[in-house]
C-alpha cells in the first residue's frame, strides 16, 4: 500500500532522511519511533503525499508520488486518513461539520452517511460535543475528533502523528483502543510516537511492528523495547 | 446557452457546505459588492452615453440629408433669368425630387431674427433661395455644382454636408468614447475581482491546506471562492443597475425641451442591454475568480 524505495529527504542543505526502504502491507500495524527531530513527521508527510522525496521513490497504492498530479494526490488522500499532531481543523465549523468535511469534499454527503456520522461521533465519544467549535474542545477531544475525521471515508490506511502527545494516560489508552479496533477491521495503521508505554500496550494486544528512525535511516526495532 | 445554464447553476445552486468551508470575510465582502455596484452604475451611464451619441449621430446624419439649398446672387436684371435656368437644370438632374423658389415672405421670415419683420425685401437685391428636395442616393452634389458653375455662375449649391458631417463625426466619436469607457470599466472590474479573490485565497491558505489534506480537489476549493465572488458581483451589479436606471429614467427625454443632451434616457430595446448587465458582471466575477483561484492554488504547495 505504501512503499518507500531508497527515499531520502533533504532540507536546508542537510539530509534529514536517507535511504529509506519500507513496504507497508495491508492490515499491518506499525509504530514509528525516534527522538524528536529525527524525521518521523517528515516520513509520514511523504506517506500522505504532502512531501515529495528529494531522492528515491515513494509509491502510494502503486502510484509513484513523482508522477502524481494534484488531483491524483487528492484521490489518494481519500484512501489515507491522517490524524495530525495539531489536528488541523477549520475553526469556524462545528465538530460535526469538520468530521463530515471529507464526505463533503468527496461528494459523498448523503443521508446514509449522515446516520453513520452520528454513530461515529458516539464511537469516539463526542456525541455531546457535535455542535461545539474546535477551539472549545480539550486536547483529547480534538484528537478523537481528528481520528473520527480521518476514518469517516473508511480509508485503507490511517496515519497518526503523535496522536497521544497532548492527552493524559487514560485518553491515550482510549485512542489506542480505537486504533486497535480499526486495525482489527482490516485497516492499516502507522503511528508516529515516542511513547514507549503506548507501544508496549499495543504490542500486547495486536501484532504491531516498531520502526525506528536512527541516524537518518529507518530500521526495524527489536522485541526488547 | 447550455454553458450559461451550467454557470448559473454553479453560482446559484444551494451548496451550504461548500459555501461554509471558506470562513466569512466580513466587510471585505461588502466592498466587493459595492465596487461591482459602482462599476455597474458607471457602465449604465457609459451605455446611455453611447446610445444617445448614436441617436444623435443618426439624427444629424438624417437631418437635411434629403435636401439642399441653392443661393443665387446676381444683379436684379439677371436674377430672374438665373433662377429660371437653375430650375431648368434641376428638372433634369438625377436624384432631385422637387425644387421651389422661396417666396419673399419666406425669405423675410428667415431674415426676421436679424433685420426684423419690416424689412422691405422687394426693394432690396437679396439673393434668391431655391429649396431642393432630394430623392435618394443617385444625387451627386459635386456634379450639380459643376453644372451650375458652367450654366448658372451666380448659383451656389449648399448640400449642408459642410456643417453636418463634423457633427456626425463628433457624435460617432462620443459613441466610441462610451464603448471605450465600458471596456475600461470591465477591465477595472476584472482587476478588482482578481485582486480581491487573490487576497481572499491568500488569507485562507490554512483553510486550503486543511481541505487539501482531507482530499479536496482544486476545482472544489476554487468553486467555493468562485460562487462567493460571482454572487457578490451579481448582487452589486443588480443594485448599481437599478439605481442608475432610476436616475436615467428621471432625466429629460429627447422630446423634452430641457433635454440638453437630446435625451440620455435609454429607449426601447436598449433596455435589454441594461437587463443583461448583472448577468455580465456575474460572468466576470465567475471567470476572474476562477482564473485567480486556479493560479493561486497552483502557487500554494
XYZ file of C-alpha atoms in Angstrom:
526
model
C 0.000 0.000 0.000
C 2.822 2.356 0.921
C 6.285 1.675 -0.436
C 9.470 3.653 0.074
C 12.315 2.796 -2.245
C 15.603 4.366 -1.127
C 13.645 7.521 -0.382
C 15.536 10.468 1.054
C 14.573 13.947 2.089
C 16.913 16.916 2.316
C 16.043 20.244 3.815
C 18.129 23.402 4.058
C 21.185 21.730 2.564
C 21.248 18.850 5.051
C 19.832 15.366 4.598
C 17.082 14.692 7.139
C 16.194 11.194 5.981
C 18.246 8.948 3.729
C 17.996 5.598 2.012
C 14.573 4.729 3.398
C 13.241 1.451 2.094
C 9.986 0.200 3.508
C 6.855 -1.631 2.397
C 3.711 -1.338 4.473
C 1.274 -4.156 3.710
C -2.498 -4.100 4.005
C -3.829 -4.710 7.521
C -0.500 -4.213 9.248
C 0.088 -2.160 12.395
C 3.263 -0.103 12.628
C 4.728 2.255 15.152
C 7.358 4.765 14.068
C 9.667 5.922 16.804
C 12.758 8.003 17.154
C 13.946 11.057 19.032
C 12.378 14.477 18.460
C 13.571 15.946 15.189
C 14.550 12.535 13.793
C 12.150 12.962 10.865
C 9.057 10.997 11.921
C 6.651 13.704 10.746
C 8.630 14.147 7.506
C 8.370 10.432 6.801
C 4.621 10.495 7.499
C 4.243 13.507 5.198
C 5.828 11.542 2.373
C 3.390 8.726 3.155
C 0.385 11.007 2.571
C 1.905 12.899 -0.377
C 2.478 16.152 1.472
C 6.205 15.988 0.717
C 7.964 14.550 -2.298
C 11.259 12.751 -1.559
C 14.339 14.587 -2.787
C 15.835 11.246 -3.826
C 14.432 7.752 -4.309
C 10.738 6.978 -4.748
C 7.553 6.744 -2.739
C 4.675 4.698 -4.141
C 1.181 5.064 -2.752
C -1.259 2.343 -3.810
C 1.074 1.552 -6.682
C 1.388 5.138 -7.967
C 4.737 6.876 -7.896
C 4.409 10.133 -5.990
C 6.613 11.913 -8.523
C 4.180 11.226 -11.362
C 1.015 12.171 -9.494
C -0.998 15.241 -10.430
C -2.671 17.372 -7.785
C -5.981 15.629 -8.489
C -4.300 12.208 -8.164
C -2.965 13.273 -4.773
C -6.461 14.372 -3.702
C -7.832 10.973 -4.739
C -5.083 9.105 -2.887
C -5.649 11.174 0.258
C -9.231 9.966 0.373
C -7.772 6.485 0.912
C -5.435 7.668 3.665
C -6.842 9.052 6.915
C -4.431 11.294 8.760
C -4.506 12.332 12.416
C -2.209 15.336 12.610
C -0.270 16.322 15.681
C -2.010 19.709 15.678
C -5.298 18.224 14.398
C -5.798 20.882 11.624
C -9.465 21.808 11.908
C -11.445 24.584 10.298
C -12.150 26.609 13.423
C -15.281 28.305 12.056
C -17.036 24.961 11.515
C -18.553 22.793 14.235
C -17.016 19.471 15.260
C -19.744 17.652 13.299
C -19.072 19.716 10.170
C -15.322 19.208 10.478
C -15.715 15.462 10.791
C -18.110 15.407 7.815
C -15.791 17.532 5.676
C -14.080 14.599 3.868
C -17.544 13.322 2.877
C -18.493 16.747 1.572
C -15.346 17.365 -0.469
C -15.526 13.899 -1.996
C -19.190 14.379 -2.923
C -20.441 11.568 -0.657
C -22.517 13.737 1.626
C -25.642 11.572 1.573
C -28.257 10.916 4.216
C -26.927 7.398 4.869
C -23.536 8.885 5.606
C -25.186 11.335 7.979
C -26.527 8.382 10.007
C -23.048 6.837 10.030
C -21.678 10.155 11.175
C -23.789 10.067 14.337
C -22.637 6.527 15.035
C -19.042 7.590 14.518
C -19.440 10.527 16.904
C -20.808 8.155 19.523
C -17.928 5.711 18.877
C -15.315 8.387 19.582
C -17.400 9.713 22.495
C -18.168 13.129 21.042
C -21.960 12.946 20.628
C -22.475 15.751 23.110
C -19.806 17.941 21.534
C -21.104 17.726 17.957
C -22.021 21.397 17.719
C -19.004 22.743 19.593
C -16.322 24.668 17.726
C -12.825 23.099 17.639
C -11.236 25.765 19.881
C -13.765 24.807 22.575
C -12.528 21.189 22.699
C -9.974 19.745 25.081
C -6.772 18.132 23.749
C -8.235 14.631 23.977
C -11.490 15.643 22.351
C -9.570 17.283 19.490
C -7.546 14.103 18.942
C -10.719 11.973 18.930
C -12.413 14.375 16.538
C -9.334 14.238 14.299
C -9.464 10.437 14.389
C -13.170 10.483 13.506
C -12.459 12.784 10.559
C -9.568 10.556 9.469
C -11.764 7.445 9.284
C -15.052 8.929 8.029
C -14.298 7.870 4.440
C -13.328 4.381 5.634
C -9.768 4.755 4.326
C -7.422 1.827 3.750
C -4.605 3.408 5.743
C -4.615 5.514 8.901
C -1.561 7.602 9.710
C -1.336 9.240 13.117
C 1.341 11.719 14.109
C 1.835 11.698 17.905
C -1.906 11.165 18.482
C -1.396 10.920 22.229
C 1.084 13.764 22.518
C -1.299 16.215 24.172
C -3.529 13.899 26.168
C -3.399 12.191 29.549
C -2.742 8.465 30.035
C -6.416 7.451 30.166
C -7.188 9.297 26.968
C -4.105 7.901 25.204
C -5.258 4.369 26.098
C -8.721 5.146 24.769
C -7.322 6.482 21.498
C -5.080 3.463 21.182
C -8.055 1.142 21.674
C -9.872 2.959 18.868
C -6.883 2.477 16.552
C -6.568 -1.199 17.523
C -10.273 -1.699 16.773
C -9.734 -0.117 13.353
C -6.800 -2.436 12.703
C -8.974 -5.406 13.599
C -11.417 -4.138 10.949
C -8.620 -4.540 8.412
C -7.246 -1.025 8.327
C -3.513 -0.420 8.010
C -2.181 1.707 10.851
C 1.042 3.707 11.092
C 1.532 5.717 14.270
C 4.445 8.065 14.855
C 5.068 8.128 18.594
C 7.847 8.157 21.150
C 5.537 6.959 23.917
C 7.095 3.558 24.723
C 4.325 2.740 27.207
C 1.766 3.114 24.474
C 3.787 0.908 22.113
C 4.132 -1.833 24.752
C 0.370 -1.761 25.428
C -0.341 -2.055 21.727
C 2.119 -4.916 21.253
C 0.366 -6.829 23.983
C -2.943 -6.646 22.087
C -2.053 -6.637 18.414
C 0.807 -7.754 16.198
C 2.486 -4.373 15.953
C 5.878 -3.773 14.388
C 8.095 -0.952 15.511
C 10.187 1.081 13.096
C 12.877 3.330 14.446
C 14.491 6.272 12.710
C 18.107 6.304 13.752
C 20.937 8.268 12.193
C 18.627 9.381 9.304
C 17.829 5.787 8.407
C 14.907 3.536 9.209
C 15.339 0.205 10.975
C 13.069 -2.423 12.428
C 13.316 -2.248 16.214
C 13.846 -5.444 18.178
C 11.452 -7.016 20.634
C 13.195 -5.556 23.670
C 11.684 -2.098 23.504
C -26.732 28.677 -23.833
C -26.060 25.325 -22.150
C -22.786 26.541 -20.684
C -24.550 29.672 -19.366
C -27.113 27.409 -17.687
C -24.286 25.350 -16.141
C -22.606 28.541 -14.965
C -25.854 29.860 -13.447
C -26.449 26.523 -11.713
C -22.930 26.539 -10.278
C -23.358 30.048 -8.950
C -26.915 29.912 -7.661
C -27.473 26.251 -6.727
C -27.537 25.870 -2.984
C -24.468 24.140 -1.585
C -24.409 25.130 2.024
C -21.337 23.081 2.913
C -19.222 24.377 0.062
C -20.208 27.924 0.988
C -19.279 27.362 4.592
C -15.837 25.832 4.124
C -14.439 29.301 3.500
C -14.869 31.492 6.594
C -16.940 34.669 6.263
C -14.846 37.678 5.297
C -16.859 40.470 6.945
C -16.623 43.949 5.486
C -14.441 42.953 2.506
C -17.454 41.194 1.009
C -19.378 44.472 1.228
C -16.500 46.232 -0.547
C -16.600 43.742 -3.418
C -20.363 44.111 -3.746
C -20.130 47.910 -3.542
C -17.388 48.069 -6.181
C -19.394 45.851 -8.503
C -22.423 48.120 -7.923
C -20.449 51.282 -8.677
C -18.989 49.726 -11.826
C -22.484 48.700 -12.988
C -23.745 52.225 -12.258
C -20.956 53.732 -14.384
C -21.474 51.133 -17.125
C -25.149 52.085 -17.410
C -24.152 55.716 -17.947
C -21.448 54.778 -20.447
C -24.039 52.694 -22.301
C -26.564 55.517 -22.163
C -23.954 57.963 -23.485
C -23.094 55.593 -26.305
C -26.746 55.073 -27.257
C -27.502 58.798 -27.038
C -24.467 59.623 -29.213
C -25.611 57.013 -31.709
C -29.089 58.517 -31.864
C -27.624 62.000 -32.130
C -25.337 60.946 -34.984
C -28.220 59.337 -36.843
C -30.409 62.368 -36.315
C -27.728 64.738 -37.518
C -26.915 62.464 -40.397
C -30.560 62.278 -41.466
C -31.290 65.939 -40.831
C -31.343 67.836 -44.119
C -29.559 64.941 -45.825
C -32.533 64.765 -48.215
C -32.438 68.454 -49.012
C -30.107 71.063 -50.468
C -30.225 74.814 -50.964
C -29.188 76.850 -53.974
C -28.448 80.535 -53.459
C -28.450 82.830 -56.489
C -26.608 86.112 -56.021
C -26.895 88.166 -59.205
C -27.821 91.643 -60.249
C -31.547 92.449 -60.265
C -31.649 92.231 -64.076
C -30.009 88.808 -64.241
C -31.504 87.193 -61.155
C -34.800 86.004 -62.639
C -33.053 84.535 -65.683
C -30.552 82.738 -63.473
C -33.348 81.364 -61.266
C -35.174 80.126 -64.309
C -32.036 78.473 -65.670
C -31.304 76.760 -62.348
C -34.847 75.434 -62.159
C -34.429 74.002 -65.664
C -31.177 72.348 -64.667
C -32.807 70.874 -61.565
C -35.626 69.295 -63.567
C -33.046 67.274 -65.489
C -30.784 66.472 -62.516
C -30.851 62.884 -61.281
C -31.865 62.466 -57.634
C -33.824 65.705 -57.404
C -37.397 65.099 -56.344
C -38.623 68.674 -56.397
C -37.413 72.243 -56.219
C -39.086 75.505 -55.420
C -38.044 79.116 -55.097
C -38.659 80.555 -51.661
C -41.247 83.343 -51.705
C -40.471 86.884 -50.492
C -42.496 86.154 -47.388
C -40.471 83.038 -46.580
C -37.214 84.901 -47.072
C -38.462 87.698 -44.850
C -39.199 85.131 -42.123
C -35.678 83.723 -42.487
C -34.119 87.154 -42.144
C -36.502 88.335 -39.417
C -34.228 87.355 -36.494
C -31.551 89.736 -37.799
C -33.469 92.513 -39.582
C -36.950 92.358 -38.074
C -40.246 91.692 -39.830
C -40.494 95.103 -41.558
C -37.652 94.513 -43.960
C -38.676 95.844 -47.435
C -37.363 92.767 -49.121
C -38.925 93.573 -52.545
C -36.798 96.734 -52.782
C -33.535 95.042 -51.866
C -31.403 92.908 -54.128
C -31.399 89.925 -51.808
C -30.145 86.595 -53.176
C -32.921 84.200 -54.180
C -33.007 80.842 -52.462
C -34.160 77.571 -54.037
C -35.123 74.751 -51.696
C -34.308 71.414 -53.323
C -35.798 68.138 -52.085
C -33.641 65.125 -52.936
C -34.834 61.732 -53.961
C -32.166 59.270 -52.888
C -28.618 58.194 -53.365
C -28.386 58.957 -57.109
C -27.920 62.632 -56.373
C -24.382 63.954 -56.981
C -23.768 67.275 -55.264
C -20.415 67.578 -56.978
C -21.923 67.012 -60.433
C -24.681 69.558 -59.849
C -22.229 72.125 -58.514
C -20.067 71.770 -61.632
C -23.059 72.085 -63.914
C -24.317 75.166 -62.054
C -20.884 76.765 -62.281
C -20.923 76.243 -66.016
C -24.514 77.168 -66.811
C -25.577 79.493 -63.959
C -22.446 81.038 -62.459
C -24.417 83.113 -59.955
C -25.819 79.974 -58.304
C -24.156 78.426 -55.256
C -25.123 74.915 -54.092
C -25.150 74.052 -50.393
C -25.904 70.382 -49.640
C -25.450 71.025 -45.843
C -22.614 68.494 -45.693
C -20.131 71.170 -44.680
C -21.616 71.533 -41.188
C -23.500 68.237 -40.956
C -20.501 65.891 -41.334
C -18.348 67.292 -38.481
C -21.352 66.939 -36.159
C -21.926 63.354 -37.246
C -18.211 62.663 -36.770
C -18.339 64.203 -33.284
C -21.366 62.084 -32.384
C -19.598 58.941 -33.604
C -16.560 59.819 -31.501
C -18.823 60.240 -28.462
C -20.244 56.790 -29.188
C -16.750 55.289 -29.366
C -15.862 57.095 -26.131
C -18.863 55.428 -24.462
C -17.732 51.962 -25.566
C -14.108 52.629 -24.586
C -15.371 53.715 -21.147
C -17.282 50.464 -20.834
C -14.228 48.416 -21.794
C -12.182 50.286 -19.187
C -14.879 49.676 -16.564
C -14.868 45.954 -17.393
C -11.058 45.856 -17.151
C -11.243 47.664 -13.793
C -13.905 45.213 -12.544
C -11.864 42.189 -13.656
C -8.766 43.630 -11.950
C -10.640 44.400 -8.752
C -12.255 40.958 -8.530
C -8.951 39.250 -9.344
C -7.157 41.201 -6.609
C -9.932 40.565 -4.075
C -10.039 36.861 -4.945
C -6.267 36.533 -4.659
C -6.340 38.307 -1.306
C -9.150 36.037 -0.081
C -7.288 32.919 -1.219
C -4.038 34.030 0.389
C -5.829 34.904 3.632
C -7.346 31.428 3.651
C -4.145 29.497 2.929
C -4.632 27.429 6.091
C -8.205 26.542 5.130
C -6.964 25.496 1.691
C -4.253 23.363 3.301
C -6.767 21.560 5.521
C -9.119 20.983 2.591
C -6.302 19.528 0.520
C -5.187 17.256 3.360
C -8.634 15.692 3.525
C -8.740 15.076 -0.226
C -10.352 18.177 -1.732
C -9.516 18.751 -5.368
C -8.504 22.216 -6.515
C -11.692 22.577 -8.571
C -13.758 22.059 -5.397
C -11.759 24.672 -3.480
C -11.864 27.120 -6.395
C -15.632 26.769 -6.724
C -16.125 27.694 -3.067
C -14.468 31.048 -3.792
C -15.921 31.452 -7.279
C -19.505 31.115 -6.045
C -18.937 33.698 -3.369
C -17.416 36.305 -5.681
C -19.879 35.671 -8.512
C -22.847 36.203 -6.211
C -21.284 39.395 -4.809
C -20.628 40.723 -8.332
C -24.197 39.864 -9.357
C -25.878 41.424 -6.318
C -23.748 44.571 -6.573
C -24.482 44.868 -10.290
C -28.240 44.471 -9.743
C -28.244 47.287 -7.161
C -25.990 49.537 -9.296
C -28.028 48.903 -12.456
C -31.377 49.540 -10.771
C -30.121 52.752 -9.196
C -28.563 54.014 -12.456
C -31.736 53.103 -14.375
C -33.833 55.141 -11.942
C -31.524 58.118 -12.394
C -31.695 57.741 -16.183
C -35.461 57.473 -16.030
C -35.628 60.816 -14.237
C -33.501 62.544 -16.894
C -35.284 64.645 -19.568
C -36.238 62.667 -22.657
C -35.318 63.552 -26.233
C -38.665 65.279 -26.734
C -38.263 67.392 -23.619
C -37.004 70.919 -24.440
C -34.890 70.714 -21.290
C -33.132 67.634 -22.674
C -29.893 69.443 -23.445
C -28.187 66.241 -24.466
C -31.191 65.348 -26.621
C -32.135 62.627 -24.214
C -29.659 60.465 -22.330
C -32.610 58.345 -21.288
C -32.427 54.810 -22.664
C -35.170 53.872 -25.114
C -36.933 50.733 -26.327
C -34.771 47.674 -26.926
C -31.776 49.474 -25.444
C -33.163 48.469 -22.029
C -32.294 44.854 -22.856
C -28.616 45.777 -22.601
C -29.248 47.111 -19.125
C -31.010 43.893 -18.109
C -28.028 41.844 -19.262
C -25.539 43.878 -17.191
C -25.924 41.995 -13.854
C -25.504 38.655 -15.627
C -22.456 40.011 -17.410
C -20.986 41.167 -14.081
C -21.663 37.727 -12.628
C -19.810 36.112 -15.545
C -16.891 38.489 -14.979
C -16.901 37.539 -11.283
C -17.045 33.853 -12.169
C -14.229 33.745 -14.693
C -11.948 36.293 -12.963
C -12.225 34.449 -9.626
C -11.846 31.024 -11.177
C -8.701 32.062 -13.033
C -7.245 33.766 -9.940
C -8.152 30.758 -7.769
C -6.533 28.212 -10.054
C -3.372 30.341 -10.336
C -3.130 30.839 -6.552
C -3.884 27.170 -5.861
C -1.127 26.268 -8.311
C 1.261 28.516 -6.412
C 0.308 27.146 -2.979
C 2.112 23.909 -2.228
